[in-house]
CSV table of C-alpha atoms in Angstrom, one decimal:
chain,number,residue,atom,x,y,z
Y,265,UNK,CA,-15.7,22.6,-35.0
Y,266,UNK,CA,-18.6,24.7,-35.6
Y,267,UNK,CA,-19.5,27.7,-34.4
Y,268,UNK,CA,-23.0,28.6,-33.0
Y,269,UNK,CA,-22.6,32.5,-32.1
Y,270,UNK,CA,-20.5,35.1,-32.8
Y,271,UNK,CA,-20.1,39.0,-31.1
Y,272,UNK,CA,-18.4,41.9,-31.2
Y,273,UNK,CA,-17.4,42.8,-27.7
Y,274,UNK,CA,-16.9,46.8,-27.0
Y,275,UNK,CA,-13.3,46.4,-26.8
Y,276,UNK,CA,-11.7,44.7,-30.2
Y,277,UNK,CA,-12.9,41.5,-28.9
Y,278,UNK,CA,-14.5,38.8,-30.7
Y,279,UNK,CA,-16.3,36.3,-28.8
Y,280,UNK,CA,-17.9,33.0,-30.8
Y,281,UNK,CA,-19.3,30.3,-28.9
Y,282,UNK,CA,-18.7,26.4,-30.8
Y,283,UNK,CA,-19.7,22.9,-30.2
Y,284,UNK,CA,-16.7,20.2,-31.1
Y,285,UNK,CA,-18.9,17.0,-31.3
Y,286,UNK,CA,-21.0,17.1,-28.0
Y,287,UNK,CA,-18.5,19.2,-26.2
Y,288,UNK,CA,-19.6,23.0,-26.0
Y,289,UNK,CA,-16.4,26.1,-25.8
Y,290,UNK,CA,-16.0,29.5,-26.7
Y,291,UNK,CA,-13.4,31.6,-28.6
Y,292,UNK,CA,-12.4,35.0,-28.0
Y,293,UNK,CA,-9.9,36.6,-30.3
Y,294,UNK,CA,-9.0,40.3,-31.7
Y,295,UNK,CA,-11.2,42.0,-33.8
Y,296,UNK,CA,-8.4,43.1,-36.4
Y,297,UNK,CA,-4.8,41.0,-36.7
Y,298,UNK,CA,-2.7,41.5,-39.2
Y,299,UNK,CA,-0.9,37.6,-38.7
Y,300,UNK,CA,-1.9,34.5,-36.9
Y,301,UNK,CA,-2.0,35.1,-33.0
Y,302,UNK,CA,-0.6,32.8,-30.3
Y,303,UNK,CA,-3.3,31.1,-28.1
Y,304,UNK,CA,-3.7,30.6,-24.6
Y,305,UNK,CA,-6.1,27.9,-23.6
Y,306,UNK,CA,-8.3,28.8,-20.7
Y,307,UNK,CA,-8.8,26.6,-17.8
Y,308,UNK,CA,-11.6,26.3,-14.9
Y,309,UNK,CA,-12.9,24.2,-12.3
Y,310,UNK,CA,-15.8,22.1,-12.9
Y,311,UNK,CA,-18.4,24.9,-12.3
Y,312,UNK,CA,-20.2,24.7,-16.1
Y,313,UNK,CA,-18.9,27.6,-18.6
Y,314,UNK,CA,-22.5,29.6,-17.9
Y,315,UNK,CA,-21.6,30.3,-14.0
Y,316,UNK,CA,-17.7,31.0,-14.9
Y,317,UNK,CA,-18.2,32.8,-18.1
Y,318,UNK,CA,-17.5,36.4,-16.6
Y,319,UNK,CA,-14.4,35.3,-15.4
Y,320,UNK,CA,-13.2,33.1,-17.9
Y,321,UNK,CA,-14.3,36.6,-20.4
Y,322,UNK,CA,-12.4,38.9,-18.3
Y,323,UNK,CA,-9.3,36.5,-18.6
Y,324,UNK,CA,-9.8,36.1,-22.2
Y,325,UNK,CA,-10.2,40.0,-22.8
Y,326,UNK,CA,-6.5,40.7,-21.1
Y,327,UNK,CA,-5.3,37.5,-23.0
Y,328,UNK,CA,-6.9,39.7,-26.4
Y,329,UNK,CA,-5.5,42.9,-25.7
Y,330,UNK,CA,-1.9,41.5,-24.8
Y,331,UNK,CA,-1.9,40.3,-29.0
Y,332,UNK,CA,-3.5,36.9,-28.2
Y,333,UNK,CA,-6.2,34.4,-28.8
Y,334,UNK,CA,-8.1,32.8,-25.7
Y,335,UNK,CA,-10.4,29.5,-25.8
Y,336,UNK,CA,-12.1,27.3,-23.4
Y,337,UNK,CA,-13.8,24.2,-23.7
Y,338,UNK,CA,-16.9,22.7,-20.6
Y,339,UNK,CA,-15.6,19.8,-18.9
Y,340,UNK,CA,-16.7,16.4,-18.7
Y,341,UNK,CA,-19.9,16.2,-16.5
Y,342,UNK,CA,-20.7,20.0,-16.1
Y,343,UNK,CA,-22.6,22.9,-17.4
Y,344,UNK,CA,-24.8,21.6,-20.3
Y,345,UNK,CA,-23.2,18.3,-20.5
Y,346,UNK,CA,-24.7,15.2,-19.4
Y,347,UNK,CA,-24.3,14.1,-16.2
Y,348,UNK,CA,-21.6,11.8,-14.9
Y,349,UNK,CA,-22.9,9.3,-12.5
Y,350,UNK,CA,-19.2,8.4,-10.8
Y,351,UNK,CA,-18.1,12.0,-11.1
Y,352,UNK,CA,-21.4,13.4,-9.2
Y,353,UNK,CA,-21.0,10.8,-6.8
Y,354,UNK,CA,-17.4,11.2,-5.6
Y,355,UNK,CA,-18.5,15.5,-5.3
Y,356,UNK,CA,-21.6,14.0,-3.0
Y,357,UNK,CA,-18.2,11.8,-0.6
Y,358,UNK,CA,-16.2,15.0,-1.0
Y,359,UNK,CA,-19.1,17.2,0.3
Y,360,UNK,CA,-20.4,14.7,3.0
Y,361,UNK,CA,-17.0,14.3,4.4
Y,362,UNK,CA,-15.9,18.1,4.3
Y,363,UNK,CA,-19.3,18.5,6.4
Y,364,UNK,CA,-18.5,16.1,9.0
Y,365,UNK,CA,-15.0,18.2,9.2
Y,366,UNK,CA,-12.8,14.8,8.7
Y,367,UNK,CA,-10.0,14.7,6.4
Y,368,UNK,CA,-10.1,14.0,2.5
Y,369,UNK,CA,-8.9,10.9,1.7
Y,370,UNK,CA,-6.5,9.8,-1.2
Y,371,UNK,CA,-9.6,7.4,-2.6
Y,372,UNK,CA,-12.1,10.1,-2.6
Y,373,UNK,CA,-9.5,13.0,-4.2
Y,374,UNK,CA,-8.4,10.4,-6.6
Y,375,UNK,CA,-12.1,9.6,-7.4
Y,376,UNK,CA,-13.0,13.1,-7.6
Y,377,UNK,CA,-10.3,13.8,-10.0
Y,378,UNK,CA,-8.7,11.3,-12.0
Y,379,UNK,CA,-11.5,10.3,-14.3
Y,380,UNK,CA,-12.1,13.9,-14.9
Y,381,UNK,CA,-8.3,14.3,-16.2
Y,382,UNK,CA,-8.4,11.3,-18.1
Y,383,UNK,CA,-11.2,12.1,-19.8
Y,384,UNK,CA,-11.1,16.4,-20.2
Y,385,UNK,CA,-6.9,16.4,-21.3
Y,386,UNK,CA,-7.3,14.1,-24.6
Y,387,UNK,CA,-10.5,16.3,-25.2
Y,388,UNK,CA,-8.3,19.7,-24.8
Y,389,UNK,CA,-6.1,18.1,-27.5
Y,390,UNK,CA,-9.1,17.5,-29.5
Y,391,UNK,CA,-9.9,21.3,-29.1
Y,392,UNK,CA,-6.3,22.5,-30.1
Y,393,UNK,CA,-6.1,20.4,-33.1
Y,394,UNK,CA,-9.5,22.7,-34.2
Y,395,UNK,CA,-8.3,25.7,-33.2
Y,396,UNK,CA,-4.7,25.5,-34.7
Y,397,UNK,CA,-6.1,25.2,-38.1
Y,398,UNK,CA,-8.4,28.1,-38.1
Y,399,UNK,CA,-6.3,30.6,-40.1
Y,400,UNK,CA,-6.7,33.2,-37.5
Y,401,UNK,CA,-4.7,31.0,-34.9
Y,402,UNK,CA,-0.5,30.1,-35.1
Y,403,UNK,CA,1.5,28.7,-32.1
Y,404,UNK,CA,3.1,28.8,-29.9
Y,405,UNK,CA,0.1,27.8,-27.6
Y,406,UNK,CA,-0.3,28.5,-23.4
Y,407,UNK,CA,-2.7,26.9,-21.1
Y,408,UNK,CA,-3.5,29.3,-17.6
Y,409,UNK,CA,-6.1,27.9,-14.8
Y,410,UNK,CA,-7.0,25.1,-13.1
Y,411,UNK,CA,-8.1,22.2,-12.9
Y,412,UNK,CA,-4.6,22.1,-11.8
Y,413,UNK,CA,-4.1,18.4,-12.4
Y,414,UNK,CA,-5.7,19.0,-15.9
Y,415,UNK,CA,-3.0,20.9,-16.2
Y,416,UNK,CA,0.0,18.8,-15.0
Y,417,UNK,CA,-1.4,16.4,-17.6
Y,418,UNK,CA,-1.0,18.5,-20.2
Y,419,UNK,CA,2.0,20.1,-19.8
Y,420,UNK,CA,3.4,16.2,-20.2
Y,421,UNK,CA,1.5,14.7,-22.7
Y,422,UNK,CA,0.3,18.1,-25.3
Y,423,UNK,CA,4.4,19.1,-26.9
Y,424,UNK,CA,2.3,22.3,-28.6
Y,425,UNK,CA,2.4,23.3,-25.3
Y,426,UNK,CA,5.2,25.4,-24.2
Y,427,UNK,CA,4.5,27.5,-21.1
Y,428,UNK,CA,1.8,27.0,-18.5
Y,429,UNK,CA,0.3,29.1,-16.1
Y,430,UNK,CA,-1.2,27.0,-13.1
Y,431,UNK,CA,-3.7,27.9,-9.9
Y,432,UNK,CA,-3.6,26.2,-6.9
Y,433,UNK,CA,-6.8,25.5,-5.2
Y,434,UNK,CA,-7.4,22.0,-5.9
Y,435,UNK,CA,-7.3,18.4,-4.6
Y,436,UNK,CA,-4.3,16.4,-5.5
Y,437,UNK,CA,-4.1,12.8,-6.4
Y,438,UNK,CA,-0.9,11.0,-5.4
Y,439,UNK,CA,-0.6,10.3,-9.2
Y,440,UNK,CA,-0.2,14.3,-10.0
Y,441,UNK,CA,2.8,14.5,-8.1
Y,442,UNK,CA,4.5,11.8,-10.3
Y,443,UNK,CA,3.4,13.4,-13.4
Y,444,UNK,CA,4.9,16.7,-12.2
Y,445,UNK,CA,8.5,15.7,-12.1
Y,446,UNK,CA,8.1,14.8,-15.6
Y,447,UNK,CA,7.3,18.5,-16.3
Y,448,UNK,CA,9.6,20.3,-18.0
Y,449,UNK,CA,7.9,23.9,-19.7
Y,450,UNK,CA,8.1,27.0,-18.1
Y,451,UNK,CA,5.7,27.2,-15.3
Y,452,UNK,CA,3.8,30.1,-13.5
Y,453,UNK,CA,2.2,29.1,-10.2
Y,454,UNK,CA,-0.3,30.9,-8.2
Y,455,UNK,CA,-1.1,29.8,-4.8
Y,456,UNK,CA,-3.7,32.3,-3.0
Y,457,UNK,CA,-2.2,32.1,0.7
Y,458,UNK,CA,-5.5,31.2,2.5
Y,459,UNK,CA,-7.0,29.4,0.1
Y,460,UNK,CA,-10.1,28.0,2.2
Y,461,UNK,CA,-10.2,25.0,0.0
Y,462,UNK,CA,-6.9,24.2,-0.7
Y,463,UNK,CA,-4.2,22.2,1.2
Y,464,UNK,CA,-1.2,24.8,1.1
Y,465,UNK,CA,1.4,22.4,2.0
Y,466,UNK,CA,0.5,19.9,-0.9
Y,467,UNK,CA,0.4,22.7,-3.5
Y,468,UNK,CA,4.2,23.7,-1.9
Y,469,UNK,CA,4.9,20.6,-2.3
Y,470,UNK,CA,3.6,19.8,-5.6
Y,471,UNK,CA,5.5,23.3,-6.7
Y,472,UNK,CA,8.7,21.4,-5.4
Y,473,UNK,CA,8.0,17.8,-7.4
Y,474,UNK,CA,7.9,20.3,-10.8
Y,475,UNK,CA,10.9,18.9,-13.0
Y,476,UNK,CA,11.3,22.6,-15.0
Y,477,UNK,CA,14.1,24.9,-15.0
Y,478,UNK,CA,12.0,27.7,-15.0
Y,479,UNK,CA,9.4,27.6,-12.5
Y,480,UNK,CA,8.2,30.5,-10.4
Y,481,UNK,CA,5.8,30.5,-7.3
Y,482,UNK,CA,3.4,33.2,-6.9
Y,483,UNK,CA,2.0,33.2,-3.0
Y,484,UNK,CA,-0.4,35.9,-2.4
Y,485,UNK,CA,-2.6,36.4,0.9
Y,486,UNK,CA,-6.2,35.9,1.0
Y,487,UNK,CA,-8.5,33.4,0.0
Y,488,UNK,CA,-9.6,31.5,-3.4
Y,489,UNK,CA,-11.6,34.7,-4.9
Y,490,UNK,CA,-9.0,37.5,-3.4
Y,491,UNK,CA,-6.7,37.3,-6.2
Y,492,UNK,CA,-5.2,40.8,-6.7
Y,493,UNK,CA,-4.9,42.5,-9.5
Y,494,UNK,CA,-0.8,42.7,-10.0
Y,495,UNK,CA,-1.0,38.6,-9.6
Y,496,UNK,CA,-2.9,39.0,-13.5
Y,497,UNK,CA,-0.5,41.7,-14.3
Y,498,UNK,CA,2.5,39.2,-13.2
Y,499,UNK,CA,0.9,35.9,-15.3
Y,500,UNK,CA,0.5,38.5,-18.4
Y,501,UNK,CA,4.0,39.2,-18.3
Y,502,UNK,CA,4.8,35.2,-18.1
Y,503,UNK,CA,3.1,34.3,-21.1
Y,504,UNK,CA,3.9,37.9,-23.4
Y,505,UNK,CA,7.3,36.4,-22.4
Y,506,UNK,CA,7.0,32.5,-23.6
Y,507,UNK,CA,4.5,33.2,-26.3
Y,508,UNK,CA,5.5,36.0,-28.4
């Protein structure tokens, strides 16, 4: 890991921007600790970390101020990163079949999204094995956000971590269902009600195929951008309570 930029945000924060080999992420963690802080690893959809840094900041600042570290990594085929030619052309079949208003397919969500978990989940583990030895950084370790089948993954395969905090909004290959019943951490869920994008009845049902004992779903109205401000309040709650 090496870090390429480091400041001091207005509000104990400390945000440094690294590369890990060719993949590019960013670091926010409290100004002043007195021990190693628990980390929550921040996920996003395939938008590039430039267009969802304010977000993904604003996130990270709550994560901070609630006694925790926060990191992120760019996915596979996005933001700086070099193209991905099989990636960019399942978006294109997603696009040019949501335009002609007919239904998604299983070939083109599992086209979409399947290469992208295989290869972003063994490149999150590559990021938490850096992170967990900088000194500033102990377990135990959360992951919040989508990609949500990103995040199924790793709640199977990654033991460091122990509670997740998942958002619907996103296609679902067949496969992610299977891989759900095999999860077994504490699991968040927030599904925005009207989620223009997002097939409500798969993400109930996907909420249902979760093996955990502890899972709770979180069903706000209003679409992908109107989440409300006590649904953050609610997920701060769920890791303060799993993490600390």
């Amino acid at each position: 890991m090496h870090f390429t930029a480091e400041q001091h945000l207005d509000d104990g924060v400390v945000e440094r921007t690294f590369t890990l080999g060719e993949i590019p992420g960013i670091l926010w963690t409290p100004a002043s600790a007195s021990a190693p802080v628990p980390l929550i690893l921040l996920g996003h959809p395939p938008l590039g970390l430039h267009r969802m840094h304010a977000r993904l900041a604003a996130r990270a600042r709550t994560a901070v101020a609630d006694g925790f570290a926060a990191a992120t990594i760019e996915l596979p085929g996005s933001g700086d990163r070099p193209r991905w030619a099989a990636v960019e052309q399942a978006r294109a079949d997603l696009r040019r079949v949501m335009e002609a208003g007919e239904p998604v397919s299983d070939e083109v969500i599992d086209a979409l999204t399947l290469p992208l978990v295989d290869k972003a989940v063994p490149e999150w583990q590559a990021a938490l094995d850096a992170l967990l030895s900088l000194p500033e950084i102990g377990g135990p370790v959360g992951y919040s956000g989508g990609v949500i089948s990103i995040g199924v993954r790793l709640a199977v395969v990654e033991p460091r971590i122990v509670a997740a905090g998942l958002f619907a909004g996103s296609f679902l290959p067949r496969a992610t269902f299977e891989e759900a019943r095999q999860v077994t951490i504490p699991l968040h869920v927030l599904l925005q009600w009207d989620d223009e994008g997002n097939d409500r009845q798969a993400a109930l049902d996907l909420f249902d195929a979760f093996g955990s004992k502890e899972k709770s779903l979180h069903a706000n109205m209003g679409g992908h951008t109107g989440v409300p401000q006590f649904a953050g309040d609610a997920a701060a709650r769920f890791f303060t309570r799993h993490l600390k």
